[in-house]
CSV table of C-alpha atoms in Angstrom, one decimal:
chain,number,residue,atom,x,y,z
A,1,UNK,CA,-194.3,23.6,4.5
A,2,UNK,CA,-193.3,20.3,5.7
A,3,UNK,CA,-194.9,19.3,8.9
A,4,UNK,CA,-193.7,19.8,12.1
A,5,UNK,CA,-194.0,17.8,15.0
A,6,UNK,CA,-194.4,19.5,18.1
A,7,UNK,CA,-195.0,16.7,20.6
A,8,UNK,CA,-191.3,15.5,19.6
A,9,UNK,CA,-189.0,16.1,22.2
A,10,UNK,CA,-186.0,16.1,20.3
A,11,UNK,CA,-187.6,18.9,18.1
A,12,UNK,CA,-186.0,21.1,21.5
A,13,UNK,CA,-183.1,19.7,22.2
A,14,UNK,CA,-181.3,22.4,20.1
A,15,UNK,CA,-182.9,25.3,20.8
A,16,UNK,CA,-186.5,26.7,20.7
A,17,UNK,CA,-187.8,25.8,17.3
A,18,UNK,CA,-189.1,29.5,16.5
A,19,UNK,CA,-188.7,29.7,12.7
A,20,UNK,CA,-191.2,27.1,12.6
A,21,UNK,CA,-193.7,28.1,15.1
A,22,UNK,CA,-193.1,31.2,13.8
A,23,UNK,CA,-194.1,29.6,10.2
A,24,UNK,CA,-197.0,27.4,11.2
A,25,UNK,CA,-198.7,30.7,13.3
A,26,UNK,CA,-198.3,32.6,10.0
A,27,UNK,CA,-200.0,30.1,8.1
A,28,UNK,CA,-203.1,29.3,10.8
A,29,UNK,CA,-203.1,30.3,14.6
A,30,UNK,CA,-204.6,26.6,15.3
A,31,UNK,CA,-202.9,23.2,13.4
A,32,UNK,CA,-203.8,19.8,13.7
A,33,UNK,CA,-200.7,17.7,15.2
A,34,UNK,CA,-200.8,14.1,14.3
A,35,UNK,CA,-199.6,11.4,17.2
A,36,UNK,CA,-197.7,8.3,16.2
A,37,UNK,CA,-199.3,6.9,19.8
A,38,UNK,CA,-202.4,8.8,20.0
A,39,UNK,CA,-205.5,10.2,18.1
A,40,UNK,CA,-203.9,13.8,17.5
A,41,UNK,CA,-204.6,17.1,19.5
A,42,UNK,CA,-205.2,20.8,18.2
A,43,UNK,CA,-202.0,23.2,18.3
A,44,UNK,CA,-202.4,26.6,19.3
A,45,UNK,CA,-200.0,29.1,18.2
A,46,UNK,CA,-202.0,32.2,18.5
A,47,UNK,CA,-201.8,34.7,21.6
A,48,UNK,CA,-205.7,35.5,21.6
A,49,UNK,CA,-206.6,32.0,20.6
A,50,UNK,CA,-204.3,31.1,24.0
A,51,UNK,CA,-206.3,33.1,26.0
A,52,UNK,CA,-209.6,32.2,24.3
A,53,UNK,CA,-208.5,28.0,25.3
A,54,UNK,CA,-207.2,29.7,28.6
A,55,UNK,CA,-210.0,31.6,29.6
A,56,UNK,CA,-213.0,29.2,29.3
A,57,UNK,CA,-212.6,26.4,31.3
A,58,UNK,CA,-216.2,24.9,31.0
A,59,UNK,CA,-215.5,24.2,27.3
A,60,UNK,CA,-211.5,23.3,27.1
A,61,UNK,CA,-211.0,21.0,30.4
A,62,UNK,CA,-208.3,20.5,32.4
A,63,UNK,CA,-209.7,17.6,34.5
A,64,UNK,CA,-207.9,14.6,35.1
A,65,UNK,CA,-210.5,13.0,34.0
A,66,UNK,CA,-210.2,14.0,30.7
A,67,UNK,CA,-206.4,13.8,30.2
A,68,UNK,CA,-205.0,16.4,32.3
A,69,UNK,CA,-203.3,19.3,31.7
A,70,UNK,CA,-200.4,17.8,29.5
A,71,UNK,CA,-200.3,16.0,26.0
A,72,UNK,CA,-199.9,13.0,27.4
A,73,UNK,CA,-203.1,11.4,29.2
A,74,UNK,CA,-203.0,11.9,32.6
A,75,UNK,CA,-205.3,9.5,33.9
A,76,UNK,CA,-203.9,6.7,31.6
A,77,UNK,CA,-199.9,6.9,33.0
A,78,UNK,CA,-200.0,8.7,35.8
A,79,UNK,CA,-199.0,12.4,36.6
A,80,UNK,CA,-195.7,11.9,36.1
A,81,UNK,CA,-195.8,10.1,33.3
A,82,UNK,CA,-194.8,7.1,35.2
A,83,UNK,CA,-197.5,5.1,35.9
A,84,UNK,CA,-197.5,5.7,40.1
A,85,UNK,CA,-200.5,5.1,40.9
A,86,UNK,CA,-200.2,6.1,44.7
A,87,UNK,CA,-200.2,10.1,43.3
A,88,UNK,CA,-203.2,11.7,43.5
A,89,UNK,CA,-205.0,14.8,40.8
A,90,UNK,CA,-203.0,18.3,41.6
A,91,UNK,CA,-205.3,21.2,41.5
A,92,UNK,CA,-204.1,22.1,38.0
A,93,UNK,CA,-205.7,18.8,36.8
A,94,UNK,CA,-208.8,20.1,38.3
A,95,UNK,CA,-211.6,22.2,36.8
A,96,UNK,CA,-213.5,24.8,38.5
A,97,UNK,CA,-215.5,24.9,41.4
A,98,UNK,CA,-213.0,22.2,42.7
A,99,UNK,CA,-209.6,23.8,40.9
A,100,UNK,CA,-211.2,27.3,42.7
A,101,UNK,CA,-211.3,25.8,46.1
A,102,UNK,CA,-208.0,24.7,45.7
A,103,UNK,CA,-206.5,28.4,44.9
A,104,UNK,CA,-208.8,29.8,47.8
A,105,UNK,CA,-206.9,27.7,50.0
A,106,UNK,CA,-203.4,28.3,48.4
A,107,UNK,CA,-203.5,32.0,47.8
A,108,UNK,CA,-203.1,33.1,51.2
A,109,UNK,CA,-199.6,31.6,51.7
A,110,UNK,CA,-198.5,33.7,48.7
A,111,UNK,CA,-200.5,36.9,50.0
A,112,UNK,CA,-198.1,39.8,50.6
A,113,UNK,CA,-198.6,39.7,54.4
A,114,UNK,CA,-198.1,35.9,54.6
A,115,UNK,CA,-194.7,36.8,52.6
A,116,UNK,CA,-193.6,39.7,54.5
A,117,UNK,CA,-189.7,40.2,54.6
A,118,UNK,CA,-189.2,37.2,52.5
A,119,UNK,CA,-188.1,40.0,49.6
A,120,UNK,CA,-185.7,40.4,52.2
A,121,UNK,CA,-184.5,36.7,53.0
A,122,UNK,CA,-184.5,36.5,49.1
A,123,UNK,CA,-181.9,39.3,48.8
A,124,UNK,CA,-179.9,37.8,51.7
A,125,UNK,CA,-180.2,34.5,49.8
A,126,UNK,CA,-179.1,36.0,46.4
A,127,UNK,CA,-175.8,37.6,48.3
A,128,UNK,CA,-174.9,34.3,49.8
A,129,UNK,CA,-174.8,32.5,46.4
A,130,UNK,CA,-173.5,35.0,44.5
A,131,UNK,CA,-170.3,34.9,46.9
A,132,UNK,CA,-170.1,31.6,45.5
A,133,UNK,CA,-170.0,32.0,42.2
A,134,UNK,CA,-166.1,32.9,41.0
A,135,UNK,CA,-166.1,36.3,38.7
A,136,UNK,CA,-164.3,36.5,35.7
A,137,UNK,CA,-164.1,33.0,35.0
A,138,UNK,CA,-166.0,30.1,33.1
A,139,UNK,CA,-168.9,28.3,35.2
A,140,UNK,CA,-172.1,26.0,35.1
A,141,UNK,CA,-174.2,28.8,36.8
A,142,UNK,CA,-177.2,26.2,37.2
A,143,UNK,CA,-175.7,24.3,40.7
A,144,UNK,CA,-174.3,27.7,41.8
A,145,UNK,CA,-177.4,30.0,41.1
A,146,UNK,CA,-180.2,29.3,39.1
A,147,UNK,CA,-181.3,25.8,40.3
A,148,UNK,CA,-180.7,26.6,44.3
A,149,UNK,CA,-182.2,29.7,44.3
A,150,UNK,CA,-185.6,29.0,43.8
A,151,UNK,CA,-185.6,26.3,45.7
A,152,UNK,CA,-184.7,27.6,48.8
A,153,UNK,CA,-187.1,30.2,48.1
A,154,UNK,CA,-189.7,26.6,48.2
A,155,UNK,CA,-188.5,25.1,51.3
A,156,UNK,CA,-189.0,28.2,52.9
A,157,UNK,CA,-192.7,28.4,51.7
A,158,UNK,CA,-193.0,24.7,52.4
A,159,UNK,CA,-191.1,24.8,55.8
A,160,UNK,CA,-188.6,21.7,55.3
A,161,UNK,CA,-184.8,22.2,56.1
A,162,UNK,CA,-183.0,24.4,53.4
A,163,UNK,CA,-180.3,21.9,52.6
A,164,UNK,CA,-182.9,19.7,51.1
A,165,UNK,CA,-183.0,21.8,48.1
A,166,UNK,CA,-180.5,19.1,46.4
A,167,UNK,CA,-183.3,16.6,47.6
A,168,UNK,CA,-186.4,18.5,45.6
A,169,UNK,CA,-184.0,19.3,42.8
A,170,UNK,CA,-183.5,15.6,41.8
A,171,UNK,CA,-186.8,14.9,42.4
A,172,UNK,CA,-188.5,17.5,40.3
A,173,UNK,CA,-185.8,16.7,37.4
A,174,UNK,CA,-187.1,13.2,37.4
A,175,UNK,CA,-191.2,14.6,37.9
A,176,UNK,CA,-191.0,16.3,34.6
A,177,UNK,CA,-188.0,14.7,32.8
A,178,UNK,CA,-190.0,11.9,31.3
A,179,UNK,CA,-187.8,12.0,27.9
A,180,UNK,CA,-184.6,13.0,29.1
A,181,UNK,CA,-182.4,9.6,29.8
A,182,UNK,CA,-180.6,11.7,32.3
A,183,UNK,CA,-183.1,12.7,34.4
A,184,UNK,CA,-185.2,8.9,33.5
A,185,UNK,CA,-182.6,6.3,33.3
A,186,UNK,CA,-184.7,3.5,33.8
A,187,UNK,CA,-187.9,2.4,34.9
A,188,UNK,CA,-186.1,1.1,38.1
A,189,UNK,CA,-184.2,4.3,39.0
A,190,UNK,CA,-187.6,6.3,38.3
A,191,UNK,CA,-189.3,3.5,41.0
A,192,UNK,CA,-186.4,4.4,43.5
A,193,UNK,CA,-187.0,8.1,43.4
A,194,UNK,CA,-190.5,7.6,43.5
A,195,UNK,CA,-190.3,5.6,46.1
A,196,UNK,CA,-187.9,8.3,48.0
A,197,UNK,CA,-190.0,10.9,47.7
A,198,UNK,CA,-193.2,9.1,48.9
A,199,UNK,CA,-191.4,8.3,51.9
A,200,UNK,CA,-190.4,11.7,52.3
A,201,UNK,CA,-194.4,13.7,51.5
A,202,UNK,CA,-195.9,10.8,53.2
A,203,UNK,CA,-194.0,11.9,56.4
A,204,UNK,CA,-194.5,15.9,55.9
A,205,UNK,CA,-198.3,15.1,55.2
A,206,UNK,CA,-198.6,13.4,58.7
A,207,UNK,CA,-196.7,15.7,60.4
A,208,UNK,CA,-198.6,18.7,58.9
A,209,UNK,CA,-201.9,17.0,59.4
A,210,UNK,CA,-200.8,16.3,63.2
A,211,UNK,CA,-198.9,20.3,63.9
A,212,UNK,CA,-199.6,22.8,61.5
A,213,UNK,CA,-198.1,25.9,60.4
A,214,UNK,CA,-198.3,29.0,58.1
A,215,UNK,CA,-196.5,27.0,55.4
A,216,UNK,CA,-198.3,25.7,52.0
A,217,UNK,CA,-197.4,21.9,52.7
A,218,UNK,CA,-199.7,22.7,56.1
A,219,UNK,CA,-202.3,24.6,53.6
A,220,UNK,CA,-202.6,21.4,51.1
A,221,UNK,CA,-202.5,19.0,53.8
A,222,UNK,CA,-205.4,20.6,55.9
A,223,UNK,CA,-207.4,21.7,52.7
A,224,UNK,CA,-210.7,20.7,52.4
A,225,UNK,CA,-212.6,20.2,49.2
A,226,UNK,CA,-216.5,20.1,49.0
A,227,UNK,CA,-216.3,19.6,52.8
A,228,UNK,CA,-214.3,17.0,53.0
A,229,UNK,CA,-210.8,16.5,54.3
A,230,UNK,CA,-207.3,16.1,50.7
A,231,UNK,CA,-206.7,12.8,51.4
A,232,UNK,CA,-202.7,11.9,51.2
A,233,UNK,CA,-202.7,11.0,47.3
A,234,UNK,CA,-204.0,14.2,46.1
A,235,UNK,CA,-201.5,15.9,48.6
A,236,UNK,CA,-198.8,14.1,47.2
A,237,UNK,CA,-199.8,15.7,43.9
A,238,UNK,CA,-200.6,18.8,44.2
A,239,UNK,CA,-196.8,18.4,46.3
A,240,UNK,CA,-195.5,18.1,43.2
A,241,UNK,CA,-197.2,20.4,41.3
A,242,UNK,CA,-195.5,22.9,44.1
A,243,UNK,CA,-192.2,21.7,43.7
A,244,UNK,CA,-192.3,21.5,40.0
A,245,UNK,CA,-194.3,24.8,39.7
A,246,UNK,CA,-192.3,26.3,42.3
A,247,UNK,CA,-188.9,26.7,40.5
A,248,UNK,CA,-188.9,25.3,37.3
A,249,UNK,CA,-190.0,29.2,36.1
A,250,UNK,CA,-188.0,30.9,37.9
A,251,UNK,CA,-184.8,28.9,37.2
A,252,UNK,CA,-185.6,28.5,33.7
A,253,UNK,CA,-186.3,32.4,33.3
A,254,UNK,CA,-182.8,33.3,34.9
A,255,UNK,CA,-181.1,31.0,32.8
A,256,UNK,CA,-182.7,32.1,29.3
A,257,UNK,CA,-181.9,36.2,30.7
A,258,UNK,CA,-178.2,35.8,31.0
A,259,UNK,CA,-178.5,33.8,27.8
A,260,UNK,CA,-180.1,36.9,26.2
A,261,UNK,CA,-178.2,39.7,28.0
A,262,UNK,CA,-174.6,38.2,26.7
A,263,UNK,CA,-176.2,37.9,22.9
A,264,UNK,CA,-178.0,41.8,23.3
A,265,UNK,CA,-175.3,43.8,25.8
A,266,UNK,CA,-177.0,46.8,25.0
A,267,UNK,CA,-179.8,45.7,27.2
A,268,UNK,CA,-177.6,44.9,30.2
A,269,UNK,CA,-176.0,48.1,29.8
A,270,UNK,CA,-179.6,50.1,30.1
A,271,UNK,CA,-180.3,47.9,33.1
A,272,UNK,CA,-177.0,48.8,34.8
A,273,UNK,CA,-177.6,52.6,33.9
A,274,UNK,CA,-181.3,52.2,35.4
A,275,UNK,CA,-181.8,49.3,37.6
A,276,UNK,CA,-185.2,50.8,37.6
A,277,UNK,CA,-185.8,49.2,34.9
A,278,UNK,CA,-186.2,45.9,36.3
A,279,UNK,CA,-189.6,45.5,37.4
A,280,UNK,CA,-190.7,46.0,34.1
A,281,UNK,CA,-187.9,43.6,32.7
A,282,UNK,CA,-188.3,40.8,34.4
A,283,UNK,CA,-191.6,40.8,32.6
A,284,UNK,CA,-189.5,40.8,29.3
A,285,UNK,CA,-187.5,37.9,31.0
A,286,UNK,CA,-190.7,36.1,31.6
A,287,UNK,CA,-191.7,36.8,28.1
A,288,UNK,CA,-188.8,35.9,25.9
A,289,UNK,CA,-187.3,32.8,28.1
A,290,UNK,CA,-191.1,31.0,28.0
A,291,UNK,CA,-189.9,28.5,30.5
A,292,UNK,CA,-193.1,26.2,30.2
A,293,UNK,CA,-193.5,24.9,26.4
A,294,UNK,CA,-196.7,23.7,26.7
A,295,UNK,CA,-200.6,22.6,28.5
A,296,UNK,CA,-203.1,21.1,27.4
A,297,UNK,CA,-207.2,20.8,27.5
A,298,UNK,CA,-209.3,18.7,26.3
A,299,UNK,CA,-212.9,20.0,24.4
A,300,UNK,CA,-215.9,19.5,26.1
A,301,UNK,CA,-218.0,20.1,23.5
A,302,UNK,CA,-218.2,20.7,19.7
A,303,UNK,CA,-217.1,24.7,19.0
A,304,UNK,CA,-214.5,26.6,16.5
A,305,UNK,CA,-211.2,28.0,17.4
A,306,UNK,CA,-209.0,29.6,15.2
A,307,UNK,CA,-211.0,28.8,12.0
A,308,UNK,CA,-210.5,25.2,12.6
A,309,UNK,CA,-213.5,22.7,13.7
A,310,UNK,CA,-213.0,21.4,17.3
A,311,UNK,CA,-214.6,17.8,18.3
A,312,UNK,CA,-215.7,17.4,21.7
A,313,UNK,CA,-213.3,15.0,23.2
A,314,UNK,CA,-210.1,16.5,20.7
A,315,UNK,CA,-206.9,17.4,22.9
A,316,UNK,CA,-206.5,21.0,22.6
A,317,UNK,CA,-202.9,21.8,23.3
A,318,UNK,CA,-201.8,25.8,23.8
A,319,UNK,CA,-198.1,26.7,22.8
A,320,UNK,CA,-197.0,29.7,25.1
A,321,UNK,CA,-193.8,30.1,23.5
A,322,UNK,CA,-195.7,30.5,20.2
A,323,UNK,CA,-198.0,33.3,21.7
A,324,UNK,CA,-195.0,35.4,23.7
A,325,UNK,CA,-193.7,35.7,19.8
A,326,UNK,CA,-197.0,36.7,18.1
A,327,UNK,CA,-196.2,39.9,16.2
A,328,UNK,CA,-200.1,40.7,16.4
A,329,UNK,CA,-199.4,41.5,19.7
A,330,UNK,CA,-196.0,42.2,20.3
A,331,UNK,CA,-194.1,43.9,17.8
A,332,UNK,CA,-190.6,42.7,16.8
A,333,UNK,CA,-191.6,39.9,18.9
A,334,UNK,CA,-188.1,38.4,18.7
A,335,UNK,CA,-186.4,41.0,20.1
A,336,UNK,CA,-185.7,41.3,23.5
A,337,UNK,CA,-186.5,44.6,24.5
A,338,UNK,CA,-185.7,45.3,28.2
A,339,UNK,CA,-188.5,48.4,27.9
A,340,UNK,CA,-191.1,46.8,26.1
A,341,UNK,CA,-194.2,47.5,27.5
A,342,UNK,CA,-196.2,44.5,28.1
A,343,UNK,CA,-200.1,44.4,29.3
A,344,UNK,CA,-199.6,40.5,29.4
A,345,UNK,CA,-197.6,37.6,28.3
A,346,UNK,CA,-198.2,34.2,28.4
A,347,UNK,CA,-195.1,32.4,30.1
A,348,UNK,CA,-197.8,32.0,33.9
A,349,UNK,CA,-200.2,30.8,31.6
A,350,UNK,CA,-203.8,33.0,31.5
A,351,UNK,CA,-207.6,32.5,32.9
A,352,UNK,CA,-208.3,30.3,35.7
A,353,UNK,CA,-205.3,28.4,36.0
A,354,UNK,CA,-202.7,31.4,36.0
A,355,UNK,CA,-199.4,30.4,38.0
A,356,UNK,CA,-200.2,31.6,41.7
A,357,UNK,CA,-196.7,32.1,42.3
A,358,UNK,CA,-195.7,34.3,39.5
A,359,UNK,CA,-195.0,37.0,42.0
A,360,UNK,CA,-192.8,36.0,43.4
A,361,UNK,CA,-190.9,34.4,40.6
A,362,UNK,CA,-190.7,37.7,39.6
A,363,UNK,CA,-189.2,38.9,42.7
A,364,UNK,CA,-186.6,36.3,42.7
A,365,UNK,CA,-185.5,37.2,38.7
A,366,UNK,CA,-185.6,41.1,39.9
A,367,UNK,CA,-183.5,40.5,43.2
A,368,UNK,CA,-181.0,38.0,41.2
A,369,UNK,CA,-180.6,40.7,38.2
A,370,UNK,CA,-180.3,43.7,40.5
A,371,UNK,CA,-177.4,41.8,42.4
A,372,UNK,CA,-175.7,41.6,38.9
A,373,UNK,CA,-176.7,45.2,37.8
A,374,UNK,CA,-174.3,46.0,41.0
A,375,UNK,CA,-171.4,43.9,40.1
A,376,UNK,CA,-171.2,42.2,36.5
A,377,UNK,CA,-170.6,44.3,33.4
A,378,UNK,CA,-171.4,41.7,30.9
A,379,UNK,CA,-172.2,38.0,30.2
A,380,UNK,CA,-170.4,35.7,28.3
A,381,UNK,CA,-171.9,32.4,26.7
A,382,UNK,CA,-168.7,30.2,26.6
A,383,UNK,CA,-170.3,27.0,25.5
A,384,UNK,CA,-173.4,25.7,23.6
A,385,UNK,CA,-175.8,25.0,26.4
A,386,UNK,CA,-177.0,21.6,27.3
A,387,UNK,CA,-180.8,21.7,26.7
A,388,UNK,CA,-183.1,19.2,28.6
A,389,UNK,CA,-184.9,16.9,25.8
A,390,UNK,CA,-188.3,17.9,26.5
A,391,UNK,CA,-191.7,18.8,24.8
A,392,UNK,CA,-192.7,20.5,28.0
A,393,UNK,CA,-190.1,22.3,29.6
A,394,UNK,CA,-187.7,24.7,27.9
A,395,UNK,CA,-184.7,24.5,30.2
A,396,UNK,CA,-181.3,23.2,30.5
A,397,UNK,CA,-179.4,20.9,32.3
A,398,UNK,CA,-175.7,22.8,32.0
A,399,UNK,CA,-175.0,26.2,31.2
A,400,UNK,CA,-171.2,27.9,31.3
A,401,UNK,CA,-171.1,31.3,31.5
A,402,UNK,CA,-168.7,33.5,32.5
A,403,UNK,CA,-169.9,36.8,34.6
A,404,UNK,CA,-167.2,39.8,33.8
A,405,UNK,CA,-166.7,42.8,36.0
């Protein structure tokens, strides 16, 4: 078969390439992936061999140090892929003890008392945009449900005003948007959003610092690693890693669900007969949408994965929509299959570094979809959806759908 490159962004920009992931897995679980501007890295396409890289954090390394956790090196342009050099490691660019003190400080935010009635404010907040959203007729659901949805869920957690959701929406766009000239349109425009939202993290850090709160921007400003206090440039990253984490899943996961529910109406219809359903379909969601493309490690040492020989020092680089489709574990993986019982998919990631929010992403998916089940018969893709170029996330920057009753 021809080779595919995976680290090509433009290999997404269409849709989902899963013929050819689907190809490549049959053929070997881990391929080598040549770089035009880099040595190469390991893909891996296999769900166990996922887990195996996932689970075992002493030998595939997510430091900064060592690149970071994606393909591109971390600690040579920056988090962002920008080359800011005023933003610190986030905790997912951390290996254990240090990435573990970090979640012992974070979990408790997202603990079910420290979120008690926010299932609630969710499902007051899904009713309030919903009566937005015209029925019956054509519309980019993305600025009227799926992109402000999750992130007023975030400035709740991170206590800042709710209207400044159009504030961290342009910002996290640009964070992760490194090969999409519409959310990077120049090295200037990057430096002024950068520059924006220092001002603005640099000012919640103080303020956190000086009067905290039960909120997770007081949590990661007042954390303290091997004793001593997160000074502001690690704040400012693992900030981002929040705002990125915080609703890039979520709004990506909605987005690929109506997609699927208008292409597979027999699912929606079993949903609407048994909105009981949903707990166990937003894991299908999860599963089949595979919002995050992509994270890499880097191998500490010589070892074997997959039958292939792994170098210490080779990028390692796991493939999670690849493993949601493996047919060794899922059958008919390509089917979306609202009652499909799943142990464990691999859209939060796996091992140490599994998303600590994935709870309530969840939540948010169930609440949005039960709202629906109420009110929308079916879904109706009226237009080709506008992908983001990306090798990392699979998302879109338009989608027009059209919700009937």
């Amino acid at each position: 078969m021809a080779a595919v490159d995976l680290k090509n962004p433009d290999l997404y920009v269409g849709a989902m390439p899963y013929a050819e992931l689907a190809a490549m897995r049959a053929a070997g679980t881990v391929h080598w992936n040549p770089e035009v501007d880099g040595a190469g890295f390991w893909a891996v396409l296999g769900f166990d061999d996922i887990v195996a890289v996932s689970r075992q954090a002493d030998l595939f390394s997510s430091a900064h140090e060592n690149g970071g956790h994606r393909i591109f090196n971390e600690n040579e342009v920056g988090l962002t892929g920008a080359g800011e050099a005023a933003i610190g490691i986030p905790f997912i660019s951390r290996d254990p003890p240090t990435h573990t003190q970090y979640r012992r400080f974070v979990m408790p935010a997202l603990s079910p008392a420290r979120l008690d009635g926010i299932e609630a404010r969710i499902a007051e907040r899904v009713e309030r945009l919903f009566a937005a959203v015209p029925l019956n007729e054509t519309v980019d659901i993305l600025p009227l449900l799926t992109v402000p949805l999750p992130l007023l869920t975030l400035a709740e957690l991170l206590g800042v005003p709710a209207e400044m959701w159009h504030d961290l929406h342009r910002w996290t766009d640009a964070f992760v948007g490194e090969d999409d000239p519409d959310f990077r349109q120049s090295p200037e425009a990057m430096a002024a959003i950068m520059q924006e939202f220092m001002g603005f993290a640099a000012a919640l850090f103080d303020e956190r610092r000086a009067r905290p709160g039960p909120d997770i921007a007081s949590l990661l400003a007042n954390t303290e690693i091997h004793g001593e206090p997160v000074p502001l440039g690690d704040f400012i990253g693992n900030l981002i890693l929040a705002l990125v984490g915080g609703n890039e899943t979520t709004r990506n996961s909605i987005n690929h669900s109506l997609i699927a529910f208008a292409a597979n109406p027999d699912q929606w219809d079993a949903v609407r007969a048994d909105p009981d359903l949903l707990p166990n379909a937003v894991k299908e969601m999860v599963r089949h949408a595979s919002p995050v493309i992509h994270m890499r490690r880097t191998a500490t040492r010589d070892t074997e994965l997959g039958g292939q020989a792994i170098r210490k020092g080779d990028k390692v680089v796991v493939f999670y929509p690849a493993g949601n489709r493996d047919p060794a574990i899922f059958a008919d993986p390509d089917r979306f299959d609202v009652t499909r019982p799943i142990r464990q998919h691999l859209a939060f990631g796996a091992g140490v570094h599994v998303c600590v929010g994935s709870r309530l992403a969840e939540m948010q998916l169930r609440l949005a979809f039960a709202w629906m089940a109420r009110h929308v018969r079916r879904f109706e893709v009226v237009r080709e959806p506008n992908r983001v170029r990306s090798n990392f996330i699979n998302g879109f920057k338009r989608l027009e759908v059209r919700l009937v009753t």
